[in-house]
Amino acid sequence: MSITKGILKIDGARPEGANPLPLFRDRQKNKHPKSNGTMRPEELDYFGYESAFRVLPYKMQDRYTRIKTRLTLTSVVLENEHLRAEFLPEFGGRLYSLREKETDRELLYCNPVMQPANLAIRNAWFSGGIEWNIAQLGHTFSTCDDVFFAAVKAGGASGGKEEEFLRMYDYERTRGLVWQIDFHLPEGARSLTAHVRIVNDQPHSVPMYWWTNIAVKEEEGSRVFSGTDEVLYIEPQSQAEGSEHCFGRGQLPDLPVLPGKDASYSLNFDFSSEYFFQNPVSDTAPWEAVSYRDGSVFCERSTQPLRIRKMFCWGSHSGGRSWCDYLSLPGQGDYIEIQAGLAPTQLHGMEMDAQSSIEFTQIFGTAAVQPGEGNLDSYGQAQALIRKAVEQSLPAEEVAWADMHCRTLASLPCETILHRGHGWGAIENMRRRTENKPLLPASFTFPQDTLGKEQEPWICLLEGRALPELNDTHFPASWMTDANYIPYLERCIKSDPHNTAAQLHLGVNLYENGRYDEAAALWEKALLAKPLPILHRNLACAAHQEGDLKKAIRQMEQIAFDTYITTDAAFLHEYLRLLAEDGQWQKLNGIYQKLPARLKEEERIYLLECEAALHLENWSFLEEAFQKEYASIREGETKITDIWFAYAAANQIDPKQLPKNLDLRMF
């Protein structure tokens, strides 16, 4: 067994920079998904809990294109004589590849390119491999960001052989907790073991979310199984942008949303779809598997409490295939995801107790049946054969033993850091030292040399120094929404009442923690001393969340037009988006026409002008726009296709002629 650092050369488009503006969480912390009446009463508990949009203190990663160049990415490789696992520490620790060495067979869907798309909480996301999602509904905060990797060594018991394994870990800022995944691949192992440990050492409970997303190849005949045939499914029309998702309870292989077809085959769906296997608490080793016509099976198995499993597919329709092509290369992007989580669906929340930890072990490997056995007409017979094959490959007893063994090693300190994440764990330890509080657990190593520019404002506060002042175009290096910093910011303002930076930051912290009126009052007071554009913008956000669109626009109009031209394009995009929401198409178009070329070409601004062009019947502009490919379209968003259909209706064009490059519909 060996652990090495490596290099992955791949064509792609790296996310470049981040949106400097703070995007505030939804004031309604819970979403309101629906049941079609078939869900059980206990399945409505925590339904929608803490699942609304939240990103702060992280910044949005919305800066990327579809222009690919040759990239050189850092990787960490864990391998033995049978398997080679390659991780991307700069991209959330994604397990990019899991390759069987004797056959040179890739077990996962390994994307030949890296193409970001607007699917994650922070926007940028890419397909393929295994992704680890924590804390908040969605593709996780760190999915396109650095996390820590380290080698860990365990001394051999009673003179036995020393054991080495790989640890991925980080500090999660929205919940104030730490998490780690220990990867074990000892000599002789033909499967990869991952032991997850989440630690909340705070004196209060926090909302929790965990889903392991595994992308595997999709081909004719690929079929998904788990330990139960009882599922919660989503109704396709409820996936439309702005709709509340609606779920129902069903039993595979027949689901009401797919009449006359076997729903265990992903390619039978002619819309993007997902369903959740409701494995019982009594199942000590829940599992999920994808079988192929040649008899090969990819499988994963875990301990409790990771009992729920999910199938996601893009669907066989034009929009789904366009997404697969966009996220990869044409014809090379076909995959499905099998996922494992802690709650009945991804819209179900849960609460993690104070001073507690969550631990479970998940194992990834292969199994085999005779060719065609996974495709028997009888779903029940095929499921029984796959269940037997999974048990032979990953026996429940071995899963339990692996979990027990991994738990004994999970508290060991890191031996050698292989890749450094950000300095947020280090600044948290610095705060705790300042307040004479226990440090984060010793298994999480956050070196002082990870402290950098992002942490500088908070080091100033912890050391009793004032925050450096801001100007019109200077944005804070980072945001802080941890309520523990509110007293520090208040002390800073008390000693320096005219410190606009401190008033801005305190307002952001208060606002994100639900103290909206206090935040707005601070920003208004700060404006009297220094009319920073970001203060007007934040007050516009507050007005918009309160439902006062006109007031929000008036705040944005307090910002000088020259500032919109010279500062970050995010300001202009937000202003124009408010004008679009208010239907002020002539004004939006007039502003657009005065912009320099670089801002006219900024994609999100360009797409808003497309809306204006539709309402102003500027057909020549739209005809050019319909030829382009777009990188910023959100999963489920249909705005550009809606514009095309409206254009087609106005110009008596057959709606079936929708250009393929615009078709990213989910259903």
PDB file of C-alpha atoms in Angstrom, residues 351-574:
ATOM      1  CA  GLU A 351     -30.438  17.849  13.984  1.00  0.00           C
ATOM      2  CA  MET A 352     -27.011  16.940  15.351  1.00  0.00           C
ATOM      3  CA  ASP A 353     -26.826  17.086  19.139  1.00  0.00           C
ATOM      4  CA  ALA A 354     -24.438  19.281  21.079  1.00  0.00           C
ATOM      5  CA  GLN A 355     -21.162  17.628  22.094  1.00  0.00           C
ATOM      6  CA  SER A 356     -21.782  14.677  19.783  1.00  0.00           C
ATOM      7  CA  SER A 357     -20.305  12.881  16.801  1.00  0.00           C
ATOM      8  CA  ILE A 358     -21.659  10.886  13.882  1.00  0.00           C
ATOM      9  CA  GLU A 359     -19.604   7.985  12.536  1.00  0.00           C
ATOM     10  CA  PHE A 360     -20.188   5.406   9.842  1.00  0.00           C
ATOM     11  CA  THR A 361     -18.179   3.334   7.400  1.00  0.00           C
ATOM     12  CA  GLN A 362     -18.822   3.013   3.673  1.00  0.00           C
ATOM     13  CA  ILE A 363     -17.117   0.495   1.382  1.00  0.00           C
ATOM     14  CA  PHE A 364     -16.869   0.740  -2.424  1.00  0.00           C
ATOM     15  CA  GLY A 365     -16.173  -2.288  -4.601  1.00  0.00           C
ATOM     16  CA  THR A 366     -17.457  -4.697  -7.211  1.00  0.00           C
ATOM     17  CA  ALA A 367     -19.491  -7.867  -7.409  1.00  0.00           C
ATOM     18  CA  ALA A 368     -20.516 -10.162 -10.258  1.00  0.00           C
ATOM     19  CA  VAL A 369     -23.467 -12.172 -11.478  1.00  0.00           C
ATOM     20  CA  GLN A 370     -23.908 -14.224 -14.611  1.00  0.00           C
ATOM     21  CA  PRO A 371     -24.455 -12.097 -17.748  1.00  0.00           C
ATOM     22  CA  GLY A 372     -28.107 -11.117 -17.967  1.00  0.00           C
ATOM     23  CA  GLU A 373     -29.014 -12.043 -14.406  1.00  0.00           C
ATOM     24  CA  GLY A 374     -29.284  -8.413 -13.414  1.00  0.00           C
ATOM     25  CA  ASN A 375     -31.702  -7.901 -16.318  1.00  0.00           C
ATOM     26  CA  LEU A 376     -34.214 -10.645 -15.559  1.00  0.00           C
ATOM     27  CA  ASP A 377     -37.803  -9.656 -16.288  1.00  0.00           C
ATOM     28  CA  SER A 378     -38.628 -10.369 -12.675  1.00  0.00           C
ATOM     29  CA  TYR A 379     -37.298  -7.434 -10.669  1.00  0.00           C
ATOM     30  CA  GLY A 380     -37.569  -9.444  -7.465  1.00  0.00           C
ATOM     31  CA  GLN A 381     -35.508 -12.339  -8.818  1.00  0.00           C
ATOM     32  CA  ALA A 382     -32.845  -9.991 -10.197  1.00  0.00           C
ATOM     33  CA  GLN A 383     -32.742  -8.101  -6.894  1.00  0.00           C
ATOM     34  CA  ALA A 384     -32.246 -11.354  -4.977  1.00  0.00           C
ATOM     35  CA  LEU A 385     -29.308 -12.337  -7.203  1.00  0.00           C
ATOM     36  CA  ILE A 386     -27.687  -8.902  -6.829  1.00  0.00           C
ATOM     37  CA  ARG A 387     -28.236  -9.002  -3.054  1.00  0.00           C
ATOM     38  CA  LYS A 388     -26.466 -12.367  -2.881  1.00  0.00           C
ATOM     39  CA  ALA A 389     -23.584 -11.086  -5.029  1.00  0.00           C
ATOM     40  CA  VAL A 390     -23.157  -7.994  -2.841  1.00  0.00           C
ATOM     41  CA  GLU A 391     -23.133 -10.132   0.290  1.00  0.00           C
ATOM     42  CA  GLN A 392     -20.470 -12.398  -1.212  1.00  0.00           C
ATOM     43  CA  SER A 393     -18.297  -9.433  -2.214  1.00  0.00           C
ATOM     44  CA  LEU A 394     -18.897  -7.165   0.811  1.00  0.00           C
ATOM     45  CA  PRO A 395     -20.231  -9.401   3.612  1.00  0.00           C
ATOM     46  CA  ALA A 396     -22.187  -7.626   6.325  1.00  0.00           C
ATOM     47  CA  GLU A 397     -19.884  -9.089   8.973  1.00  0.00           C
ATOM     48  CA  GLU A 398     -16.821  -7.631   7.244  1.00  0.00           C
ATOM     49  CA  VAL A 399     -18.487  -4.234   6.983  1.00  0.00           C
ATOM     50  CA  ALA A 400     -19.164  -4.310  10.737  1.00  0.00           C
ATOM     51  CA  TRP A 401     -15.583  -5.379  11.465  1.00  0.00           C
ATOM     52  CA  ALA A 402     -14.182  -2.624   9.226  1.00  0.00           C
ATOM     53  CA  ASP A 403     -16.302  -0.052  11.049  1.00  0.00           C
ATOM     54  CA  MET A 404     -15.093  -1.243  14.451  1.00  0.00           C
ATOM     55  CA  HIS A 405     -11.471  -1.193  13.281  1.00  0.00           C
ATOM     56  CA  CYS A 406     -11.739   2.259  11.668  1.00  0.00           C
ATOM     57  CA  ARG A 407     -13.293   3.725  14.806  1.00  0.00           C
ATOM     58  CA  THR A 408     -10.265   2.697  16.853  1.00  0.00           C
ATOM     59  CA  LEU A 409      -8.040   4.695  14.482  1.00  0.00           C
ATOM     60  CA  ALA A 410     -10.253   7.729  13.824  1.00  0.00           C
ATOM     61  CA  SER A 411      -8.857   9.796  16.718  1.00  0.00           C
ATOM     62  CA  LEU A 412      -5.204   9.356  15.765  1.00  0.00           C
ATOM     63  CA  PRO A 413      -3.350  12.575  14.890  1.00  0.00           C
ATOM     64  CA  CYS A 414      -2.159  13.290  11.354  1.00  0.00           C
ATOM     65  CA  GLU A 415       1.399  12.191  10.554  1.00  0.00           C
ATOM     66  CA  THR A 416       2.162  14.134   7.351  1.00  0.00           C
ATOM     67  CA  ILE A 417       0.036  16.824   5.742  1.00  0.00           C
ATOM     68  CA  LEU A 418      -0.137  16.212   2.003  1.00  0.00           C
ATOM     69  CA  HIS A 419      -2.372  19.114   0.989  1.00  0.00           C
ATOM     70  CA  ARG A 420      -3.419  22.231   2.891  1.00  0.00           C
ATOM     71  CA  GLY A 421      -6.892  23.644   2.900  1.00  0.00           C
ATOM     72  CA  HIS A 422      -7.857  27.117   4.097  1.00  0.00           C
ATOM     73  CA  GLY A 423      -7.002  28.674   7.450  1.00  0.00           C
ATOM     74  CA  TRP A 424     -10.480  28.550   8.973  1.00  0.00           C
ATOM     75  CA  GLY A 425      -9.697  25.678  11.317  1.00  0.00           C
ATOM     76  CA  ALA A 426      -6.589  27.525  12.468  1.00  0.00           C
ATOM     77  CA  ILE A 427      -8.500  30.758  13.121  1.00  0.00           C
ATOM     78  CA  GLU A 428     -11.147  28.797  15.044  1.00  0.00           C
ATOM     79  CA  ASN A 429      -8.432  27.353  17.268  1.00  0.00           C
ATOM     80  CA  MET A 430      -6.985  30.860  17.659  1.00  0.00           C
ATOM     81  CA  ARG A 431     -10.372  32.134  18.821  1.00  0.00           C
ATOM     82  CA  ARG A 432     -10.730  29.275  21.271  1.00  0.00           C
ATOM     83  CA  ARG A 433      -7.271  29.951  22.709  1.00  0.00           C
ATOM     84  CA  THR A 434      -8.161  33.628  23.104  1.00  0.00           C
ATOM     85  CA  GLU A 435     -11.295  32.642  25.020  1.00  0.00           C
ATOM     86  CA  ASN A 436      -9.585  29.836  26.993  1.00  0.00           C
ATOM     87  CA  LYS A 437     -11.815  27.189  25.433  1.00  0.00           C
ATOM     88  CA  PRO A 438     -10.902  23.614  24.400  1.00  0.00           C
ATOM     89  CA  LEU A 439      -9.356  23.347  20.945  1.00  0.00           C
ATOM     90  CA  LEU A 440     -10.757  21.309  18.075  1.00  0.00           C
ATOM     91  CA  PRO A 441     -10.121  17.560  18.431  1.00  0.00           C
ATOM     92  CA  ALA A 442      -6.489  16.492  17.980  1.00  0.00           C
ATOM     93  CA  SER A 443      -7.198  14.338  14.910  1.00  0.00           C
ATOM     94  CA  PHE A 444      -7.753  17.572  12.964  1.00  0.00           C
ATOM     95  CA  THR A 445      -4.449  19.326  12.277  1.00  0.00           C
ATOM     96  CA  PHE A 446      -4.841  22.973  11.257  1.00  0.00           C
ATOM     97  CA  PRO A 447      -1.343  24.511  11.073  1.00  0.00           C
ATOM     98  CA  GLN A 448      -0.792  28.180  11.808  1.00  0.00           C
ATOM     99  CA  ASP A 449       0.869  28.641   8.424  1.00  0.00           C
ATOM    100  CA  THR A 450      -2.521  28.147   6.742  1.00  0.00           C
ATOM    101  CA  LEU A 451      -3.588  31.539   8.105  1.00  0.00           C
ATOM    102  CA  GLY A 452      -3.591  34.012   5.230  1.00  0.00           C
ATOM    103  CA  LYS A 453      -5.257  37.046   3.712  1.00  0.00           C
ATOM    104  CA  GLU A 454      -8.772  35.649   4.233  1.00  0.00           C
ATOM    105  CA  GLN A 455      -8.202  35.360   7.972  1.00  0.00           C
ATOM    106  CA  GLU A 456      -6.415  38.706   8.461  1.00  0.00           C
ATOM    107  CA  PRO A 457      -9.528  40.723   9.468  1.00  0.00           C
ATOM    108  CA  TRP A 458     -10.450  38.193  12.128  1.00  0.00           C
ATOM    109  CA  ILE A 459      -6.895  37.983  13.464  1.00  0.00           C
ATOM    110  CA  CYS A 460      -7.067  41.778  13.868  1.00  0.00           C
ATOM    111  CA  LEU A 461     -10.211  41.469  15.954  1.00  0.00           C
ATOM    112  CA  LEU A 462      -8.887  38.612  18.087  1.00  0.00           C
ATOM    113  CA  GLU A 463      -5.766  40.661  18.787  1.00  0.00           C
ATOM    114  CA  GLY A 464      -7.792  43.760  19.680  1.00  0.00           C
ATOM    115  CA  ARG A 465      -6.841  45.740  16.586  1.00  0.00           C
ATOM    116  CA  ALA A 466      -9.194  47.688  14.320  1.00  0.00           C
ATOM    117  CA  LEU A 467     -10.319  46.387  10.965  1.00  0.00           C
ATOM    118  CA  PRO A 468      -8.649  48.069   7.964  1.00  0.00           C
ATOM    119  CA  GLU A 469     -10.962  50.498   6.203  1.00  0.00           C
ATOM    120  CA  LEU A 470     -12.556  49.938   2.786  1.00  0.00           C
ATOM    121  CA  ASN A 471     -13.069  52.049  -0.321  1.00  0.00           C
ATOM    122  CA  ASP A 472     -15.474  51.915  -3.272  1.00  0.00           C
ATOM    123  CA  THR A 473     -13.687  49.120  -5.102  1.00  0.00           C
ATOM    124  CA  HIS A 474     -11.983  47.314  -2.222  1.00  0.00           C
ATOM    125  CA  PHE A 475     -13.958  44.292  -1.045  1.00  0.00           C
ATOM    126  CA  PRO A 476     -13.391  42.388   2.202  1.00  0.00           C
ATOM    127  CA  ALA A 477     -11.134  39.371   1.846  1.00  0.00           C
ATOM    128  CA  SER A 478     -13.766  37.202   3.509  1.00  0.00           C
ATOM    129  CA  TRP A 479     -17.063  37.199   5.369  1.00  0.00           C
ATOM    130  CA  MET A 480     -17.735  35.908   8.870  1.00  0.00           C
ATOM    131  CA  THR A 481     -21.167  34.762  10.041  1.00  0.00           C
ATOM    132  CA  ASP A 482     -20.094  32.924  13.199  1.00  0.00           C
ATOM    133  CA  ALA A 483     -22.028  34.660  15.999  1.00  0.00           C
ATOM    134  CA  ASN A 484     -19.004  34.237  18.268  1.00  0.00           C
ATOM    135  CA  TYR A 485     -17.462  37.211  16.432  1.00  0.00           C
ATOM    136  CA  ILE A 486     -20.331  39.601  17.125  1.00  0.00           C
ATOM    137  CA  PRO A 487     -18.842  40.788  20.479  1.00  0.00           C
ATOM    138  CA  TYR A 488     -15.462  41.387  18.826  1.00  0.00           C
ATOM    139  CA  LEU A 489     -17.064  43.511  16.095  1.00  0.00           C
ATOM    140  CA  GLU A 490     -19.115  45.423  18.663  1.00  0.00           C
ATOM    141  CA  ARG A 491     -15.976  46.172  20.687  1.00  0.00           C
ATOM    142  CA  CYS A 492     -14.217  47.351  17.541  1.00  0.00           C
ATOM    143  CA  ILE A 493     -17.055  49.791  16.777  1.00  0.00           C
ATOM    144  CA  LYS A 494     -17.171  50.981  20.383  1.00  0.00           C
ATOM    145  CA  SER A 495     -13.486  51.897  20.244  1.00  0.00           C
ATOM    146  CA  ASP A 496     -13.742  53.279  16.693  1.00  0.00           C
ATOM    147  CA  PRO A 497     -17.348  54.448  16.011  1.00  0.00           C
ATOM    148  CA  HIS A 498     -16.538  55.507  12.442  1.00  0.00           C
ATOM    149  CA  ASN A 499     -15.014  52.192  11.327  1.00  0.00           C
ATOM    150  CA  THR A 500     -17.166  51.482   8.292  1.00  0.00           C
ATOM    151  CA  ALA A 501     -15.587  48.078   7.709  1.00  0.00           C
ATOM    152  CA  ALA A 502     -16.609  46.926  11.177  1.00  0.00           C
ATOM    153  CA  GLN A 503     -20.150  48.236  10.668  1.00  0.00           C
ATOM    154  CA  LEU A 504     -20.384  46.437   7.325  1.00  0.00           C
ATOM    155  CA  HIS A 505     -19.143  43.147   8.777  1.00  0.00           C
ATOM    156  CA  LEU A 506     -21.252  43.344  11.901  1.00  0.00           C
ATOM    157  CA  GLY A 507     -24.294  44.012   9.748  1.00  0.00           C
ATOM    158  CA  VAL A 508     -23.561  40.963   7.582  1.00  0.00           C
ATOM    159  CA  ASN A 509     -23.107  38.784  10.664  1.00  0.00           C
ATOM    160  CA  LEU A 510     -26.281  40.058  12.329  1.00  0.00           C
ATOM    161  CA  TYR A 511     -28.296  39.755   9.127  1.00  0.00           C
ATOM    162  CA  GLU A 512     -27.232  36.178   8.504  1.00  0.00           C
ATOM    163  CA  ASN A 513     -28.167  35.349  12.092  1.00  0.00           C
ATOM    164  CA  GLY A 514     -31.674  36.722  11.698  1.00  0.00           C
ATOM    165  CA  ARG A 515     -31.237  40.180  13.252  1.00  0.00           C
ATOM    166  CA  TYR A 516     -32.373  41.992  10.104  1.00  0.00           C
ATOM    167  CA  ASP A 517     -33.459  45.377  11.487  1.00  0.00           C
ATOM    168  CA  GLU A 518     -30.269  45.805  13.504  1.00  0.00           C
ATOM    169  CA  ALA A 519     -28.186  45.003  10.428  1.00  0.00           C
ATOM    170  CA  ALA A 520     -30.045  47.473   8.220  1.00  0.00           C
ATOM    171  CA  ALA A 521     -29.737  50.208  10.851  1.00  0.00           C
ATOM    172  CA  LEU A 522     -25.974  49.655  11.006  1.00  0.00           C
ATOM    173  CA  TRP A 523     -25.604  49.875   7.235  1.00  0.00           C
ATOM    174  CA  GLU A 524     -27.703  53.047   7.089  1.00  0.00           C
ATOM    175  CA  LYS A 525     -25.585  54.623   9.820  1.00  0.00           C
ATOM    176  CA  ALA A 526     -22.395  53.620   8.012  1.00  0.00           C
ATOM    177  CA  LEU A 527     -23.676  55.256   4.817  1.00  0.00           C
ATOM    178  CA  LEU A 528     -23.781  58.615   6.555  1.00  0.00           C
ATOM    179  CA  ALA A 529     -20.026  58.429   7.110  1.00  0.00           C
ATOM    180  CA  LYS A 530     -18.963  56.681   3.913  1.00  0.00           C
ATOM    181  CA  PRO A 531     -21.395  55.916   1.045  1.00  0.00           C
ATOM    182  CA  LEU A 532     -19.839  52.624  -0.021  1.00  0.00           C
ATOM    183  CA  PRO A 533     -21.674  50.914  -2.906  1.00  0.00           C
ATOM    184  CA  ILE A 534     -21.810  47.626  -0.988  1.00  0.00           C
ATOM    185  CA  LEU A 535     -23.833  49.284   1.778  1.00  0.00           C
ATOM    186  CA  HIS A 536     -26.480  50.416  -0.725  1.00  0.00           C
ATOM    187  CA  ARG A 537     -26.412  46.965  -2.262  1.00  0.00           C
ATOM    188  CA  ASN A 538     -26.911  45.219   1.093  1.00  0.00           C
ATOM    189  CA  LEU A 539     -29.837  47.491   1.901  1.00  0.00           C
ATOM    190  CA  ALA A 540     -31.270  46.640  -1.521  1.00  0.00           C
ATOM    191  CA  CYS A 541     -31.005  42.943  -0.641  1.00  0.00           C
ATOM    192  CA  ALA A 542     -32.842  43.576   2.627  1.00  0.00           C
ATOM    193  CA  ALA A 543     -35.618  45.478   0.845  1.00  0.00           C
ATOM    194  CA  HIS A 544     -35.929  42.764  -1.765  1.00  0.00           C
ATOM    195  CA  GLN A 545     -36.237  40.041   0.856  1.00  0.00           C
ATOM    196  CA  GLU A 546     -38.937  42.128   2.529  1.00  0.00           C
ATOM    197  CA  GLY A 547     -40.842  42.191  -0.765  1.00  0.00           C
ATOM    198  CA  ASP A 548     -40.240  45.860  -1.582  1.00  0.00           C
ATOM    199  CA  LEU A 549     -38.805  45.671  -5.099  1.00  0.00           C
ATOM    200  CA  LYS A 550     -39.124  49.418  -5.780  1.00  0.00           C
ATOM    201  CA  LYS A 551     -37.171  50.258  -2.634  1.00  0.00           C
ATOM    202  CA  ALA A 552     -34.483  47.746  -3.602  1.00  0.00           C
ATOM    203  CA  ILE A 553     -34.109  49.394  -7.025  1.00  0.00           C
ATOM    204  CA  ARG A 554     -33.913  52.850  -5.449  1.00  0.00           C
ATOM    205  CA  GLN A 555     -31.048  51.685  -3.254  1.00  0.00           C
ATOM    206  CA  MET A 556     -29.152  50.336  -6.261  1.00  0.00           C
ATOM    207  CA  GLU A 557     -29.749  53.613  -8.096  1.00  0.00           C
ATOM    208  CA  GLN A 558     -27.865  55.442  -5.349  1.00  0.00           C
ATOM    209  CA  ILE A 559     -24.710  53.841  -6.765  1.00  0.00           C
ATOM    210  CA  ALA A 560     -23.043  56.025  -9.386  1.00  0.00           C
ATOM    211  CA  PHE A 561     -23.127  54.601 -12.908  1.00  0.00           C
ATOM    212  CA  ASP A 562     -19.352  54.959 -13.199  1.00  0.00           C
ATOM    213  CA  THR A 563     -19.017  52.681 -10.175  1.00  0.00           C
ATOM    214  CA  TYR A 564     -20.990  49.988 -11.989  1.00  0.00           C
ATOM    215  CA  ILE A 565     -18.512  50.275 -14.839  1.00  0.00           C
ATOM    216  CA  THR A 566     -15.340  50.204 -12.761  1.00  0.00           C
ATOM    217  CA  THR A 567     -16.181  47.793  -9.949  1.00  0.00           C
ATOM    218  CA  ASP A 568     -17.004  44.085  -9.988  1.00  0.00           C
ATOM    219  CA  ALA A 569     -19.652  43.038 -12.543  1.00  0.00           C
ATOM    220  CA  ALA A 570     -21.687  41.375  -9.782  1.00  0.00           C
ATOM    221  CA  PHE A 571     -22.997  44.835  -8.764  1.00  0.00           C
ATOM    222  CA  LEU A 572     -24.308  45.555 -12.248  1.00  0.00           C
ATOM    223  CA  HIS A 573     -25.770  42.082 -12.647  1.00  0.00           C
ATOM    224  CA  GLU A 574     -27.763  42.424  -9.432  1.00  0.00           C
TER     225      GLU A 574
END
